[in-house]
mmCIF file of C-alpha atoms in Angstrom:
data_model
loop_
_atom_site.group_PDB
_atom_site.id
_atom_site.type_symbol
_atom_site.label_atom_id
_atom_site.label_comp_id
_atom_site.label_asym_id
_atom_site.label_seq_id
_atom_site.Cartn_x
_atom_site.Cartn_y
_atom_site.Cartn_z
ATOM 1 C CA UNK A 216 -15.273 -9.051 26.732
ATOM 2 C CA UNK A 217 -17.267 -5.888 26.506
ATOM 3 C CA UNK A 218 -17.684 -3.839 23.212
ATOM 4 C CA UNK A 219 -15.664 -1.056 24.656
ATOM 5 C CA UNK A 220 -12.696 -3.318 25.468
ATOM 6 C CA UNK A 221 -12.896 -4.884 22.069
ATOM 7 C CA UNK A 222 -12.939 -1.510 20.377
ATOM 8 C CA UNK A 223 -9.891 -0.471 22.463
ATOM 9 C CA UNK A 224 -8.057 -3.734 21.577
ATOM 10 C CA UNK A 225 -8.804 -3.095 17.832
ATOM 11 C CA UNK A 226 -7.457 0.409 18.149
ATOM 12 C CA UNK A 227 -4.380 -0.894 19.785
ATOM 13 C CA UNK A 228 -3.666 -3.141 16.842
ATOM 14 C CA UNK A 229 -4.215 -0.087 14.531
ATOM 15 C CA UNK A 230 -1.587 1.898 16.580
ATOM 16 C CA UNK A 231 1.019 -0.979 16.424
ATOM 17 C CA UNK A 232 0.294 -1.537 12.700
ATOM 18 C CA UNK A 233 0.757 2.180 11.992
ATOM 19 C CA UNK A 234 4.131 1.936 13.833
ATOM 20 C CA UNK A 235 5.231 -1.078 11.773
ATOM 21 C CA UNK A 236 4.484 0.609 8.523
ATOM 22 C CA UNK A 237 6.270 3.716 9.562
ATOM 23 C CA UNK A 238 9.309 1.842 10.758
ATOM 24 C CA UNK A 239 10.521 1.196 7.195
ATOM 25 C CA UNK A 240 10.600 4.937 6.523
ATOM 26 C CA UNK A 241 13.993 5.891 7.854
ATOM 27 C CA UNK A 242 16.069 2.960 6.514
ATOM 28 C CA UNK A 243 14.473 3.275 3.085
ATOM 29 C CA UNK A 244 14.485 7.031 3.053
ATOM 30 C CA UNK A 245 18.269 6.939 3.842
ATOM 31 C CA UNK A 246 18.742 4.900 0.708
ATOM 32 C CA UNK A 247 16.473 7.064 -1.482
ATOM 33 C CA UNK A 248 18.288 10.204 -0.396
ATOM 34 C CA UNK A 249 21.301 9.065 -2.282
ATOM 35 C CA UNK A 250 19.351 9.741 -5.503
ATOM 36 C CA UNK A 251 17.238 12.752 -4.658
ATOM 37 C CA UNK A 252 17.279 15.916 -2.548
ATOM 38 C CA UNK A 253 15.786 16.127 0.977
ATOM 39 C CA UNK A 254 12.799 18.530 0.422
ATOM 40 C CA UNK A 255 12.029 16.869 -2.853
ATOM 41 C CA UNK A 256 11.982 13.497 -1.161
ATOM 42 C CA UNK A 257 9.650 14.859 1.585
ATOM 43 C CA UNK A 258 7.336 16.314 -0.981
ATOM 44 C CA UNK A 259 6.845 12.999 -2.931
ATOM 45 C CA UNK A 260 6.596 11.008 0.277
ATOM 46 C CA UNK A 261 3.551 13.038 1.193
ATOM 47 C CA UNK A 262 2.208 13.236 -2.297
ATOM 48 C CA UNK A 263 2.375 9.349 -2.358
ATOM 49 C CA UNK A 264 0.371 9.282 0.880
ATOM 50 C CA UNK A 265 -2.261 11.657 -0.519
ATOM 51 C CA UNK A 266 -2.760 10.086 -3.976
ATOM 52 C CA UNK A 267 -2.509 6.596 -2.513
ATOM 53 C CA UNK A 268 -5.327 7.266 -0.040
ATOM 54 C CA UNK A 269 -7.332 9.080 -2.672
ATOM 55 C CA UNK A 270 -7.330 5.868 -4.777
ATOM 56 C CA UNK A 271 -8.039 3.857 -1.541
ATOM 57 C CA UNK A 272 -11.051 6.053 -0.730
ATOM 58 C CA UNK A 273 -12.422 5.394 -4.243
ATOM 59 C CA UNK A 274 -12.076 1.692 -3.765
ATOM 60 C CA UNK A 275 -13.760 1.909 -0.345
ATOM 61 C CA UNK A 276 -16.747 3.593 -1.917
ATOM 62 C CA UNK A 277 -17.103 0.887 -4.623
ATOM 63 C CA UNK A 278 -16.725 -1.965 -2.076
ATOM 64 C CA UNK A 279 -19.011 -0.331 0.562
ATOM 65 C CA UNK A 280 -21.233 2.118 -1.358
ATOM 66 C CA UNK A 281 -23.568 2.683 1.533
ATOM 67 C CA UNK A 282 -21.021 3.351 4.101
ATOM 68 C CA UNK A 283 -21.297 6.920 5.619
ATOM 69 C CA UNK A 284 -18.413 8.928 6.999
ATOM 70 C CA UNK A 285 -18.085 12.187 8.743
ATOM 71 C CA UNK A 286 -16.515 14.807 6.490
ATOM 72 C CA UNK A 287 -14.534 17.754 7.554
ATOM 73 C CA UNK A 288 -16.365 21.057 8.066
ATOM 74 C CA UNK A 289 -15.382 24.771 8.632
ATOM 75 C CA UNK A 290 -15.429 24.098 12.258
ATOM 76 C CA UNK A 291 -12.327 21.917 11.921
ATOM 77 C CA UNK A 292 -10.564 24.286 9.556
ATOM 78 C CA UNK A 293 -8.096 25.826 12.105
ATOM 79 C CA UNK A 294 -6.778 22.286 13.097
ATOM 80 C CA UNK A 295 -6.743 21.133 9.448
ATOM 81 C CA UNK A 296 -4.643 24.198 8.371
ATOM 82 C CA UNK A 297 -2.273 23.765 11.320
ATOM 83 C CA UNK A 298 -1.993 20.005 10.501
ATOM 84 C CA UNK A 299 -1.063 20.624 6.844
ATOM 85 C CA UNK A 300 1.559 23.358 7.740
ATOM 86 C CA UNK A 301 3.207 21.192 10.425
ATOM 87 C CA UNK A 302 3.201 18.334 7.916
ATOM 88 C CA UNK A 303 5.178 20.547 5.505
ATOM 89 C CA UNK A 304 7.770 21.471 8.016
ATOM 90 C CA UNK A 305 8.319 18.081 9.904
ATOM 91 C CA UNK A 306 9.185 15.691 6.979
ATOM 92 C CA UNK A 307 11.560 18.326 5.522
ATOM 93 C CA UNK A 308 13.363 18.658 8.790
ATOM 94 C CA UNK A 309 13.573 14.930 9.127
ATOM 95 C CA UNK A 310 14.922 14.497 5.732
ATOM 96 C CA UNK A 311 17.649 17.021 6.311
ATOM 97 C CA UNK A 312 18.334 15.390 9.612
ATOM 98 C CA UNK A 313 18.675 11.901 8.106
ATOM 99 C CA UNK A 314 21.376 13.207 5.756
ATOM 100 C CA UNK A 315 23.390 14.960 8.449
ATOM 101 C CA UNK A 316 23.369 12.268 11.345
ATOM 102 C CA UNK A 317 23.892 8.656 11.983
ATOM 103 C CA UNK A 318 21.168 6.026 12.254
ATOM 104 C CA UNK A 319 21.566 5.815 16.033
ATOM 105 C CA UNK A 320 20.762 9.489 16.443
ATOM 106 C CA UNK A 321 17.896 9.376 14.012
ATOM 107 C CA UNK A 322 16.259 6.365 15.679
ATOM 108 C CA UNK A 323 16.719 7.710 19.231
ATOM 109 C CA UNK A 324 15.717 11.366 18.684
ATOM 110 C CA UNK A 325 12.689 10.295 16.413
ATOM 111 C CA UNK A 326 11.289 8.819 19.630
ATOM 112 C CA UNK A 327 11.150 12.280 21.141
ATOM 113 C CA UNK A 328 7.773 12.619 19.143
ATOM 114 C CA UNK A 329 6.213 10.525 22.073
ATOM 115 C CA UNK A 330 7.311 12.903 24.695
ATOM 116 C CA UNK A 331 6.368 15.999 22.742
ATOM 117 C CA UNK A 332 2.859 14.571 21.861
ATOM 118 C CA UNK A 333 2.170 13.451 25.461
ATOM 119 C CA UNK A 334 3.418 16.824 27.003
ATOM 120 C CA UNK A 335 1.364 18.916 24.535
ATOM 121 C CA UNK A 336 -1.757 16.620 25.064
ATOM 122 C CA UNK A 337 -1.313 17.174 28.787
ATOM 123 C CA UNK A 338 -0.540 20.918 29.029
ATOM 124 C CA UNK A 339 -2.435 22.433 26.035
ATOM 125 C CA UNK A 340 -5.330 19.961 25.492
ATOM 126 C CA UNK A 341 -5.770 18.746 29.041
ATOM 127 C CA UNK A 342 -5.644 15.088 28.135
ATOM 128 C CA UNK A 343 -5.357 12.751 31.122
ATOM 129 C CA UNK A 344 -2.268 10.619 31.249
ATOM 130 C CA UNK A 345 -2.236 7.930 33.938
ATOM 131 C CA UNK A 346 0.892 6.975 36.000
ATOM 132 C CA UNK A 347 0.910 3.566 34.351
ATOM 133 C CA UNK A 348 1.031 5.163 30.837
ATOM 134 C CA UNK A 349 3.741 7.446 32.024
ATOM 135 C CA UNK A 350 5.711 4.416 33.156
ATOM 136 C CA UNK A 351 5.279 2.758 29.789
ATOM 137 C CA UNK A 352 6.437 5.892 27.943
ATOM 138 C CA UNK A 353 9.627 6.124 30.013
ATOM 139 C CA UNK A 354 10.266 2.273 29.515
ATOM 140 C CA UNK A 355 9.844 2.572 25.804
ATOM 141 C CA UNK A 356 12.137 5.601 25.705
ATOM 142 C CA UNK A 357 14.725 3.689 27.662
ATOM 143 C CA UNK A 358 14.501 0.729 25.287
ATOM 144 C CA UNK A 359 15.053 3.128 22.304
ATOM 145 C CA UNK A 360 18.120 4.464 24.080
ATOM 146 C CA UNK A 361 19.444 0.905 24.487
ATOM 147 C CA UNK A 362 18.522 0.074 21.069
ATOM 148 C CA UNK A 363 20.179 3.191 19.461
ATOM 149 C CA UNK A 364 23.362 3.149 21.522
ATOM 150 C CA UNK A 365 26.407 2.686 19.305
ATOM 151 C CA UNK A 366 28.958 4.401 21.420
ATOM 152 C CA UNK A 367 29.403 7.930 22.918
ATOM 153 C CA UNK A 368 29.322 9.447 19.388
ATOM 154 C CA UNK A 369 25.661 8.366 19.015
ATOM 155 C CA UNK A 370 24.651 11.021 21.580
ATOM 156 C CA UNK A 371 26.398 13.940 19.965
ATOM 157 C CA UNK A 372 23.849 16.744 19.532
ATOM 158 C CA UNK A 373 24.957 17.710 15.998
ATOM 159 C CA UNK A 374 23.162 19.609 13.235
ATOM 160 C CA UNK A 375 21.366 16.584 12.120
ATOM 161 C CA UNK A 376 20.168 15.714 15.623
ATOM 162 C CA UNK A 377 18.610 19.297 15.890
ATOM 163 C CA UNK A 378 16.709 18.867 12.564
ATOM 164 C CA UNK A 379 15.302 15.493 13.754
ATOM 165 C CA UNK A 380 14.459 16.974 17.145
ATOM 166 C CA UNK A 381 12.553 19.796 15.397
ATOM 167 C CA UNK A 382 10.590 17.400 13.244
ATOM 168 C CA UNK A 383 9.580 15.540 16.323
ATOM 169 C CA UNK A 384 8.225 18.708 17.983
ATOM 170 C CA UNK A 385 6.301 19.644 14.861
ATOM 171 C CA UNK A 386 4.765 16.108 14.716
ATOM 172 C CA UNK A 387 3.982 16.348 18.517
ATOM 173 C CA UNK A 388 1.781 19.447 17.759
ATOM 174 C CA UNK A 389 0.479 17.734 14.591
ATOM 175 C CA UNK A 390 -0.600 14.699 16.402
ATOM 176 C CA UNK A 391 -2.536 16.742 18.751
ATOM 177 C CA UNK A 392 -4.223 18.768 15.903
ATOM 178 C CA UNK A 393 -5.176 15.552 14.288
ATOM 179 C CA UNK A 394 -6.661 14.205 17.394
ATOM 180 C CA UNK A 395 -9.204 17.048 17.245
ATOM 181 C CA UNK A 396 -10.446 15.895 13.997
ATOM 182 C CA UNK A 397 -9.890 12.151 14.285
ATOM 183 C CA UNK A 398 -13.669 11.410 14.610
ATOM 184 C CA UNK A 399 -13.939 12.455 10.914
ATOM 185 C CA UNK A 400 -13.053 10.306 7.808
ATOM 186 C CA UNK A 401 -9.514 9.062 8.316
ATOM 187 C CA UNK A 402 -9.186 8.567 4.598
ATOM 188 C CA UNK A 403 -10.115 12.233 3.834
ATOM 189 C CA UNK A 404 -7.710 13.566 6.567
ATOM 190 C CA UNK A 405 -4.778 11.695 5.019
ATOM 191 C CA UNK A 406 -5.690 12.845 1.497
ATOM 192 C CA UNK A 407 -5.695 16.452 2.728
ATOM 193 C CA UNK A 408 -2.536 15.923 4.697
ATOM 194 C CA UNK A 409 -0.667 14.273 1.847
ATOM 195 C CA UNK A 410 -1.736 16.372 -1.113
ATOM 196 C CA UNK A 411 -1.550 19.785 0.365
ATOM 197 C CA UNK A 412 1.474 19.148 2.501
ATOM 198 C CA UNK A 413 3.258 17.422 -0.418
ATOM 199 C CA UNK A 414 2.435 20.220 -2.791
ATOM 200 C CA UNK A 415 3.679 22.783 -0.208
ATOM 201 C CA UNK A 416 6.963 20.897 0.153
ATOM 202 C CA UNK A 417 7.260 20.545 -3.755
ATOM 203 C CA UNK A 418 7.003 24.446 -3.969
ATOM 204 C CA UNK A 419 9.588 24.814 -1.325
ATOM 205 C CA UNK A 420 11.925 22.325 -3.194
ATOM 206 C CA UNK A 421 11.471 24.149 -6.433
ATOM 207 C CA UNK A 422 12.294 27.433 -4.715
ATOM 208 C CA UNK A 423 15.417 25.787 -3.391
ATOM 209 C CA UNK A 424 16.295 24.814 -7.032
ATOM 210 C CA UNK A 425 16.150 21.044 -6.150
ATOM 211 C CA UNK A 426 15.868 18.762 -9.316
ATOM 212 C CA UNK A 427 12.956 16.475 -9.816
ATOM 213 C CA UNK A 428 14.043 12.848 -9.195
ATOM 214 C CA UNK A 429 14.337 10.421 -12.010
ATOM 215 C CA UNK A 430 11.097 8.547 -12.704
ATOM 216 C CA UNK A 431 12.144 5.218 -11.117
ATOM 217 C CA UNK A 432 13.235 7.030 -7.869
ATOM 218 C CA UNK A 433 9.964 9.261 -7.943
ATOM 219 C CA UNK A 434 7.795 6.034 -8.140
ATOM 220 C CA UNK A 435 9.856 4.483 -5.408
ATOM 221 C CA UNK A 436 9.370 7.368 -3.133
ATOM 222 C CA UNK A 437 5.562 7.754 -3.953
ATOM 223 C CA UNK A 438 5.202 3.955 -3.121
ATOM 224 C CA UNK A 439 7.144 4.436 0.146
ATOM 225 C CA UNK A 440 5.077 7.558 1.018
ATOM 226 C CA UNK A 441 1.719 5.602 0.396
ATOM 227 C CA UNK A 442 2.727 2.749 2.826
ATOM 228 C CA UNK A 443 4.924 4.535 5.392
ATOM 229 C CA UNK A 444 2.906 7.786 5.609
ATOM 230 C CA UNK A 445 -0.458 7.189 3.970
ATOM 231 C CA UNK A 446 -1.527 3.878 5.490
ATOM 232 C CA UNK A 447 0.480 4.485 8.545
ATOM 233 C CA UNK A 448 -1.305 7.874 9.302
ATOM 234 C CA UNK A 449 -4.778 6.416 8.434
ATOM 235 C CA UNK A 450 -4.283 3.590 11.013
ATOM 236 C CA UNK A 451 -2.736 6.100 13.538
ATOM 237 C CA UNK A 452 -5.963 8.328 13.180
ATOM 238 C CA UNK A 453 -8.190 5.187 13.555
ATOM 239 C CA UNK A 454 -6.350 4.454 16.792
ATOM 240 C CA UNK A 455 -6.537 8.001 18.086
ATOM 241 C CA UNK A 456 -10.319 7.917 17.928
ATOM 242 C CA UNK A 457 -10.482 5.477 20.886
ATOM 243 C CA UNK A 458 -7.060 5.738 22.636
ATOM 244 C CA UNK A 459 -6.300 9.476 22.701
ATOM 245 C CA UNK A 460 -3.278 11.278 21.398
ATOM 246 C CA UNK A 461 -0.931 10.306 24.329
ATOM 247 C CA UNK A 462 -1.663 6.536 24.413
ATOM 248 C CA UNK A 463 -1.643 6.097 20.699
ATOM 249 C CA UNK A 464 1.691 7.878 20.597
ATOM 250 C CA UNK A 465 3.005 5.426 23.287
ATOM 251 C CA UNK A 466 2.113 2.396 21.185
ATOM 252 C CA UNK A 467 3.477 4.109 18.068
ATOM 253 C CA UNK A 468 6.764 4.435 19.825
ATOM 254 C CA UNK A 469 7.678 0.841 18.950
ATOM 255 C CA UNK A 470 8.479 2.063 15.417
ATOM 256 C CA UNK A 471 12.235 2.406 16.123
ATOM 257 C CA UNK A 472 12.339 -1.135 17.747
ATOM 258 C CA UNK A 473 10.608 -2.497 14.625
ATOM 259 C CA UNK A 474 12.887 -0.532 12.390
ATOM 260 C CA UNK A 475 15.821 -2.507 13.768
ATOM 261 C CA UNK A 476 13.911 -5.770 13.090
ATOM 262 C CA UNK A 477 13.265 -4.696 9.459
ATOM 263 C CA UNK A 478 17.033 -3.939 9.191
ATOM 264 C CA UNK A 479 17.659 -7.379 10.343
ATOM 265 C CA UNK A 480 15.459 -8.856 7.620
ATOM 266 C CA UNK A 481 16.140 -6.422 4.749
ATOM 267 C CA UNK A 482 19.757 -5.374 5.305
ATOM 268 C CA UNK A 483 20.955 -8.626 7.057
ATOM 269 C CA UNK A 484 22.014 -6.549 10.069
ATOM 270 C CA UNK A 485 23.186 -8.493 13.121
ATOM 271 C CA UNK A 486 22.114 -6.742 16.385
ATOM 272 C CA UNK A 487 24.217 -6.973 19.508
ATOM 273 C CA UNK A 488 23.080 -7.782 23.029
ATOM 274 C CA UNK A 489 21.373 -4.397 23.458
ATOM 275 C CA UNK A 490 18.715 -5.471 20.836
ATOM 276 C CA UNK A 491 17.545 -8.328 22.895
ATOM 277 C CA UNK A 492 17.737 -6.258 26.193
ATOM 278 C CA UNK A 493 15.583 -3.475 24.457
ATOM 279 C CA UNK A 494 13.227 -6.178 23.290
ATOM 280 C CA UNK A 495 12.589 -7.326 26.760
ATOM 281 C CA UNK A 496 12.009 -3.802 28.057
ATOM 282 C CA UNK A 497 9.757 -2.941 25.100
ATOM 283 C CA UNK A 498 7.677 -6.073 25.552
ATOM 284 C CA UNK A 499 7.214 -5.241 29.337
ATOM 285 C CA UNK A 500 6.122 -1.647 28.353
ATOM 286 C CA UNK A 501 3.730 -3.006 25.743
ATOM 287 C CA UNK A 502 2.052 -5.237 28.466
ATOM 288 C CA UNK A 503 1.593 -2.151 30.665
ATOM 289 C CA UNK A 504 0.034 -0.242 27.883
ATOM 290 C CA UNK A 505 -2.475 -2.955 26.919
ATOM 291 C CA UNK A 506 -3.442 -3.341 30.566
ATOM 292 C CA UNK A 507 -3.845 0.477 31.008
ATOM 293 C CA UNK A 508 -7.643 0.873 30.447
ATOM 294 C CA UNK A 509 -7.765 4.492 31.686
ATOM 295 C CA UNK A 510 -9.700 6.688 29.380
ATOM 296 C CA UNK A 511 -8.252 9.875 27.900
ATOM 297 C CA UNK A 512 -10.214 12.980 28.764
ATOM 298 C CA UNK A 513 -10.265 16.187 26.866
#
């Protein structure tokens, strides 16, 4: 196996791991939102990501003191600023969406991020998307529809759905901005994302007169933010370095599917026949994505 293929396979593992870590976000956030306000929750999720990766970076320097990484420069400033602003808006929209819609809508519409990321990568950044990858994206989306279907009410485009849809569009732009700087230190990128986006959301929360959560819930949100946003984003960026924005997003789209699996384990949920049908479609799509060795071009 050539070094290039080995690198792509490792990047694929990073992308799927990023999806697995993010998959716990919606079910656990739904529980935490019973104890704290949406914008405040979004703020501490990103602060948890930033502070957690800051500590992670310090440990990396102690373990590998001679390791060199490319740091961000003024050249990447426009993409960095756009990334931070979009990361302030997107999680706030998602938290408001989660409080206003059912789990089926949240899971289904959250997958629109794949479509947004791929179309923006294609139209604006001229990233090549192969026919095989488009087929895989459509299959994963179909699997998410099957997985999320709980009756005709699940497809009502209510206020919560619009919030989630808006979050996905923001993250579609943000994913492509992050791709422009993904060759830099992934830890530094997440620290900047987390700290500045978290502080921005915190200021908005205070302006909205939202109360600070109790200490136990604050620590819980920070911990979830470190895992579901911090580590997830770090692995996502590491995958983007070798797969491109569109293909990484396609692999990342298994997150809703994994979310149902986590629900089975953590919440003792019993899925219906649609779960196993979706699992078959998702498995086939994953095989297609793994076999798609077409390179992304910028």
